[in-house]
Amino acid sequence: MTTKDCGAHHSHSSSCNLWAILQPSKPRFILQDATVINFNVSGNPPKFLTSSFQITLSSRNPNDKIEIYYDRLDVYASYGNQLITSATAMPTTYQGLKEVFWSPYVGGNSVPIAPSNAVNLEQVHSLGSINLMLHLDGRVRWKVGTFITRKYHLHVRCPMFINFGNCSAGVKQQQNETLCLLSLGFNSFLAYVLYWAFFILLSVLVGVVISV
């Protein structure tokens, strides 16, 4: 639902008023930085990757009246649409109206990868830089007042440019923040919240009429 939708459907004025009160927006995920600890392609021909990164990822909740529970979050990296690290489980996190940060280690030991990807990874490693995709996958719940929704799937993708430099010293990616792409069942959540808010409002109005 948008402001334009509300203007076009006057019969839904109560829902639109609730929409205006909540002003719901998706959280904004940002990849702050990534440090290379280990990156080694092995095998003859190349077919395994041993890697380790430490990343700093943040989430900003732009909502004044909606809080978030991150019940399960797994973070991993991919290259060429293939998983190249193991999934790292992150702790359950409650997000109120402030920004939250995570700094997990992501990597894997001798992770099998497609021969074509292994060759490419070996080549770009020798050239000094590589573009990977960081993924955050999990379940979230939303809190409005005392009301908490069911769990919704969340998937975040963050482009991650790695400049290897001297890996033994640990090298951070570019200093500029990288905005991540987010997909989740947010529209279903909004419909759910508006439904219950409208139901509560209707119940209050009925109670007032009966009392009169």
CSV table of C-alpha atoms in Angstrom, one decimal:
chain,number,residue,atom,x,y,z
A,1,MET,CA,0.0,0.0,0.0
A,2,THR,CA,1.2,3.5,-0.8
A,3,THR,CA,-0.1,7.1,-0.3
A,4,LYS,CA,-1.3,7.0,-3.9
A,5,ASP,CA,-3.3,3.8,-3.2
A,6,CYS,CA,-5.0,5.5,-0.2
A,7,GLY,CA,-6.0,8.4,-2.3
A,8,ALA,CA,-7.6,6.1,-4.9
A,9,HIS,CA,-9.5,4.1,-2.3
A,10,HIS,CA,-11.5,6.3,0.1
A,11,SER,CA,-13.4,3.2,1.4
A,12,HIS,CA,-10.1,2.1,3.1
A,13,SER,CA,-9.6,5.3,5.0
A,14,SER,CA,-9.2,3.5,8.4
A,15,SER,CA,-6.4,1.3,6.9
A,16,CYS,CA,-4.8,4.3,5.3
A,17,ASN,CA,-4.9,6.2,8.6
A,18,LEU,CA,-3.2,3.2,10.3
A,19,TRP,CA,-0.7,3.2,7.5
A,20,ALA,CA,0.0,6.8,8.1
A,21,ILE,CA,0.5,6.3,11.8
A,22,LEU,CA,2.8,3.3,11.4
A,23,GLN,CA,4.7,4.6,8.3
A,24,PRO,CA,6.3,1.2,7.8
A,25,SER,CA,9.6,0.8,6.0
A,26,LYS,CA,11.9,-2.1,5.5
A,27,PRO,CA,15.2,-2.2,7.5
A,28,ARG,CA,18.3,-1.1,5.7
A,29,PHE,CA,21.2,-3.5,5.7
A,30,ILE,CA,24.7,-2.1,5.1
A,31,LEU,CA,28.0,-4.0,4.7
A,32,GLN,CA,30.5,-1.8,6.6
A,33,ASP,CA,33.7,-3.7,5.8
A,34,ALA,CA,35.3,-7.1,5.3
A,35,THR,CA,38.8,-8.3,6.3
A,36,VAL,CA,40.5,-11.1,4.4
A,37,ILE,CA,42.2,-13.5,6.8
A,38,ASN,CA,42.8,-16.5,4.5
A,39,PHE,CA,42.0,-17.3,0.9
A,40,ASN,CA,43.5,-20.3,-0.8
A,41,VAL,CA,42.4,-22.3,-3.9
A,42,SER,CA,43.8,-25.8,-3.9
A,43,GLY,CA,43.6,-29.1,-5.8
A,44,ASN,CA,45.0,-30.3,-9.2
A,45,PRO,CA,43.0,-29.2,-11.1
A,46,PRO,CA,41.8,-26.5,-8.6
A,47,LYS,CA,38.5,-27.6,-6.9
A,48,PHE,CA,38.7,-26.5,-3.3
A,49,LEU,CA,38.6,-23.2,-1.5
A,50,THR,CA,39.8,-22.5,2.0
A,51,SER,CA,38.8,-19.0,3.1
A,52,SER,CA,38.2,-16.8,6.1
A,53,PHE,CA,36.8,-13.3,6.3
A,54,GLN,CA,35.6,-11.1,9.1
A,55,ILE,CA,32.8,-8.8,8.1
A,56,THR,CA,30.9,-6.0,9.8
A,57,LEU,CA,27.3,-5.8,8.9
A,58,SER,CA,24.7,-3.4,10.2
A,59,SER,CA,20.9,-3.0,10.1
A,60,ARG,CA,19.1,0.3,10.5
A,61,ASN,CA,15.4,0.3,11.5
A,62,PRO,CA,13.8,3.4,10.0
A,63,ASN,CA,10.5,2.7,11.9
A,64,ASP,CA,9.5,4.7,14.9
A,65,LYS,CA,6.7,2.3,16.0
A,66,ILE,CA,7.9,-1.1,14.6
A,67,GLU,CA,10.5,-3.2,16.3
A,68,ILE,CA,12.2,-6.4,15.0
A,69,TYR,CA,13.2,-9.8,16.3
A,70,TYR,CA,15.9,-11.6,14.2
A,71,ASP,CA,15.2,-15.2,15.3
A,72,ARG,CA,17.7,-17.0,13.0
A,73,LEU,CA,20.4,-15.6,10.8
A,74,ASP,CA,22.9,-17.4,8.7
A,75,VAL,CA,25.6,-15.6,6.8
A,76,TYR,CA,27.7,-17.0,3.9
A,77,ALA,CA,29.4,-16.0,0.6
A,78,SER,CA,28.9,-17.0,-3.0
A,79,TYR,CA,30.7,-16.6,-6.3
A,80,GLY,CA,29.3,-17.2,-9.7
A,81,ASN,CA,25.9,-18.3,-8.1
A,82,GLN,CA,27.7,-21.0,-6.1
A,83,LEU,CA,28.1,-21.2,-2.3
A,84,ILE,CA,31.9,-20.9,-1.5
A,85,THR,CA,31.8,-20.8,2.3
A,86,SER,CA,30.1,-22.6,5.1
A,87,ALA,CA,27.1,-20.9,6.7
A,88,THR,CA,27.9,-19.0,9.9
A,89,ALA,CA,25.0,-18.8,12.4
A,90,MET,CA,24.6,-15.4,14.1
A,91,PRO,CA,23.0,-14.9,17.5
A,92,THR,CA,19.3,-14.1,17.9
A,93,THR,CA,19.0,-10.3,17.9
A,94,TYR,CA,16.3,-7.8,19.1
A,95,GLN,CA,16.3,-4.5,17.2
A,96,GLY,CA,14.4,-1.6,18.7
A,97,LEU,CA,14.7,1.8,17.2
A,98,LYS,CA,18.5,1.8,17.0
A,99,GLU,CA,21.1,0.5,14.6
A,100,VAL,CA,22.5,-3.0,15.3
A,101,PHE,CA,25.8,-4.4,14.3
A,102,TRP,CA,27.2,-7.9,13.7
A,103,SER,CA,30.9,-8.9,13.1
A,104,PRO,CA,30.9,-12.6,12.3
A,105,TYR,CA,33.7,-14.7,10.7
A,106,VAL,CA,32.7,-16.2,7.4
A,107,GLY,CA,34.6,-18.9,5.6
A,108,GLY,CA,35.2,-22.6,5.2
A,109,ASN,CA,37.9,-25.3,5.0
A,110,SER,CA,38.4,-27.1,1.7
A,111,VAL,CA,34.9,-26.2,0.4
A,112,PRO,CA,34.2,-28.0,-2.9
A,113,ILE,CA,33.6,-25.6,-5.8
A,114,ALA,CA,32.9,-26.0,-9.5
A,115,PRO,CA,36.1,-26.4,-11.6
A,116,SER,CA,35.3,-23.3,-13.7
A,117,ASN,CA,34.7,-21.2,-10.6
A,118,ALA,CA,37.9,-22.5,-9.0
A,119,VAL,CA,40.0,-21.5,-12.0
A,120,ASN,CA,38.4,-18.0,-12.0
A,121,LEU,CA,39.0,-17.6,-8.3
A,122,GLU,CA,42.6,-18.5,-8.7
A,123,GLN,CA,43.0,-16.1,-11.5
A,124,VAL,CA,41.3,-13.1,-9.9
A,125,HIS,CA,43.2,-13.9,-6.7
A,126,SER,CA,46.5,-13.5,-8.5
A,127,LEU,CA,45.2,-10.2,-10.0
A,128,GLY,CA,44.6,-8.8,-6.5
A,129,SER,CA,40.9,-8.3,-6.2
A,130,ILE,CA,37.5,-10.1,-6.5
A,131,ASN,CA,33.8,-9.5,-6.4
A,132,LEU,CA,31.8,-11.8,-4.1
A,133,MET,CA,28.2,-11.8,-2.9
A,134,LEU,CA,27.5,-11.9,0.9
A,135,HIS,CA,24.2,-13.5,1.9
A,136,LEU,CA,22.2,-13.2,5.1
A,137,ASP,CA,19.4,-15.7,5.3
A,138,GLY,CA,17.0,-16.1,8.2
A,139,ARG,CA,13.6,-15.5,10.0
A,140,VAL,CA,12.3,-12.3,11.5
A,141,ARG,CA,9.3,-11.2,13.6
A,142,TRP,CA,7.8,-7.8,13.8
A,143,LYS,CA,6.6,-6.0,17.0
A,144,VAL,CA,4.0,-3.2,17.0
A,145,GLY,CA,3.2,-2.2,20.6
A,146,THR,CA,2.5,-5.5,22.4
A,147,PHE,CA,1.6,-7.3,19.2
A,148,ILE,CA,4.2,-9.7,17.7
A,149,THR,CA,3.8,-11.3,14.3
A,150,ARG,CA,4.6,-14.8,13.1
A,151,LYS,CA,8.0,-15.5,11.5
A,152,TYR,CA,8.8,-14.2,8.0
A,153,HIS,CA,11.6,-15.2,5.7
A,154,LEU,CA,14.4,-12.7,5.2
A,155,HIS,CA,17.2,-12.8,2.6
A,156,VAL,CA,19.8,-10.1,2.2
A,157,ARG,CA,22.4,-9.8,-0.6
A,158,CYS,CA,25.5,-7.6,-0.2
A,159,PRO,CA,28.0,-7.0,-3.0
A,160,MET,CA,31.4,-7.5,-1.5
A,161,PHE,CA,34.5,-6.2,-3.3
A,162,ILE,CA,37.7,-7.7,-1.9
A,163,ASN,CA,41.2,-6.2,-2.4
A,164,PHE,CA,43.6,-8.9,-1.3
A,165,GLY,CA,46.8,-6.9,-1.0
A,166,ASN,CA,48.9,-8.6,1.7
A,167,CYS,CA,46.5,-11.3,3.0
A,168,SER,CA,48.8,-12.2,5.8
A,169,ALA,CA,48.2,-8.8,7.3
A,170,GLY,CA,44.5,-8.8,6.8
A,171,VAL,CA,43.1,-6.3,4.2
A,172,LYS,CA,39.8,-4.4,4.4
A,173,GLN,CA,37.5,-3.9,1.5
A,174,GLN,CA,36.7,-0.4,0.2
A,175,GLN,CA,35.9,2.0,3.0
A,176,ASN,CA,32.7,3.2,1.5
A,177,GLU,CA,29.5,1.6,2.9
A,178,THR,CA,27.8,-0.9,0.6
A,179,LEU,CA,24.0,-0.9,0.6
A,180,CYS,CA,22.6,-4.4,0.6
A,181,LEU,CA,19.5,-5.7,-1.3
A,182,LEU,CA,16.7,-7.0,0.9
A,183,SER,CA,13.8,-9.4,0.1
A,184,LEU,CA,11.3,-10.5,2.7
A,185,GLY,CA,7.6,-11.1,3.4
A,186,PHE,CA,7.1,-7.5,4.3
A,187,ASN,CA,3.9,-6.9,2.4
A,188,SER,CA,2.3,-9.9,4.0
A,189,PHE,CA,3.4,-8.5,7.4
A,190,LEU,CA,1.9,-5.1,6.6
A,191,ALA,CA,-1.4,-6.7,5.6
A,192,TYR,CA,-1.4,-8.7,8.8
A,193,VAL,CA,-0.7,-5.7,11.0
A,194,LEU,CA,-3.4,-3.6,9.3
A,195,TYR,CA,-5.9,-6.4,9.5
A,196,TRP,CA,-5.5,-6.8,13.3
A,197,ALA,CA,-5.3,-3.0,13.9
A,198,PHE,CA,-8.5,-2.5,12.0
A,199,PHE,CA,-10.1,-5.4,13.9
A,200,ILE,CA,-9.1,-3.8,17.3
A,201,LEU,CA,-10.4,-0.4,16.1
A,202,LEU,CA,-13.7,-2.0,15.1
A,203,SER,CA,-13.9,-3.8,18.5
A,204,VAL,CA,-13.4,-0.5,20.3
A,205,LEU,CA,-16.1,1.3,18.2
A,206,VAL,CA,-18.6,-1.6,18.8
A,207,GLY,CA,-17.8,-1.4,22.5
A,208,VAL,CA,-18.5,2.4,22.5
A,209,VAL,CA,-21.8,1.9,20.7
A,210,ILE,CA,-23.0,-0.8,23.1
A,211,SER,CA,-22.1,1.3,26.1
A,212,VAL,CA,-24.1,4.2,24.7
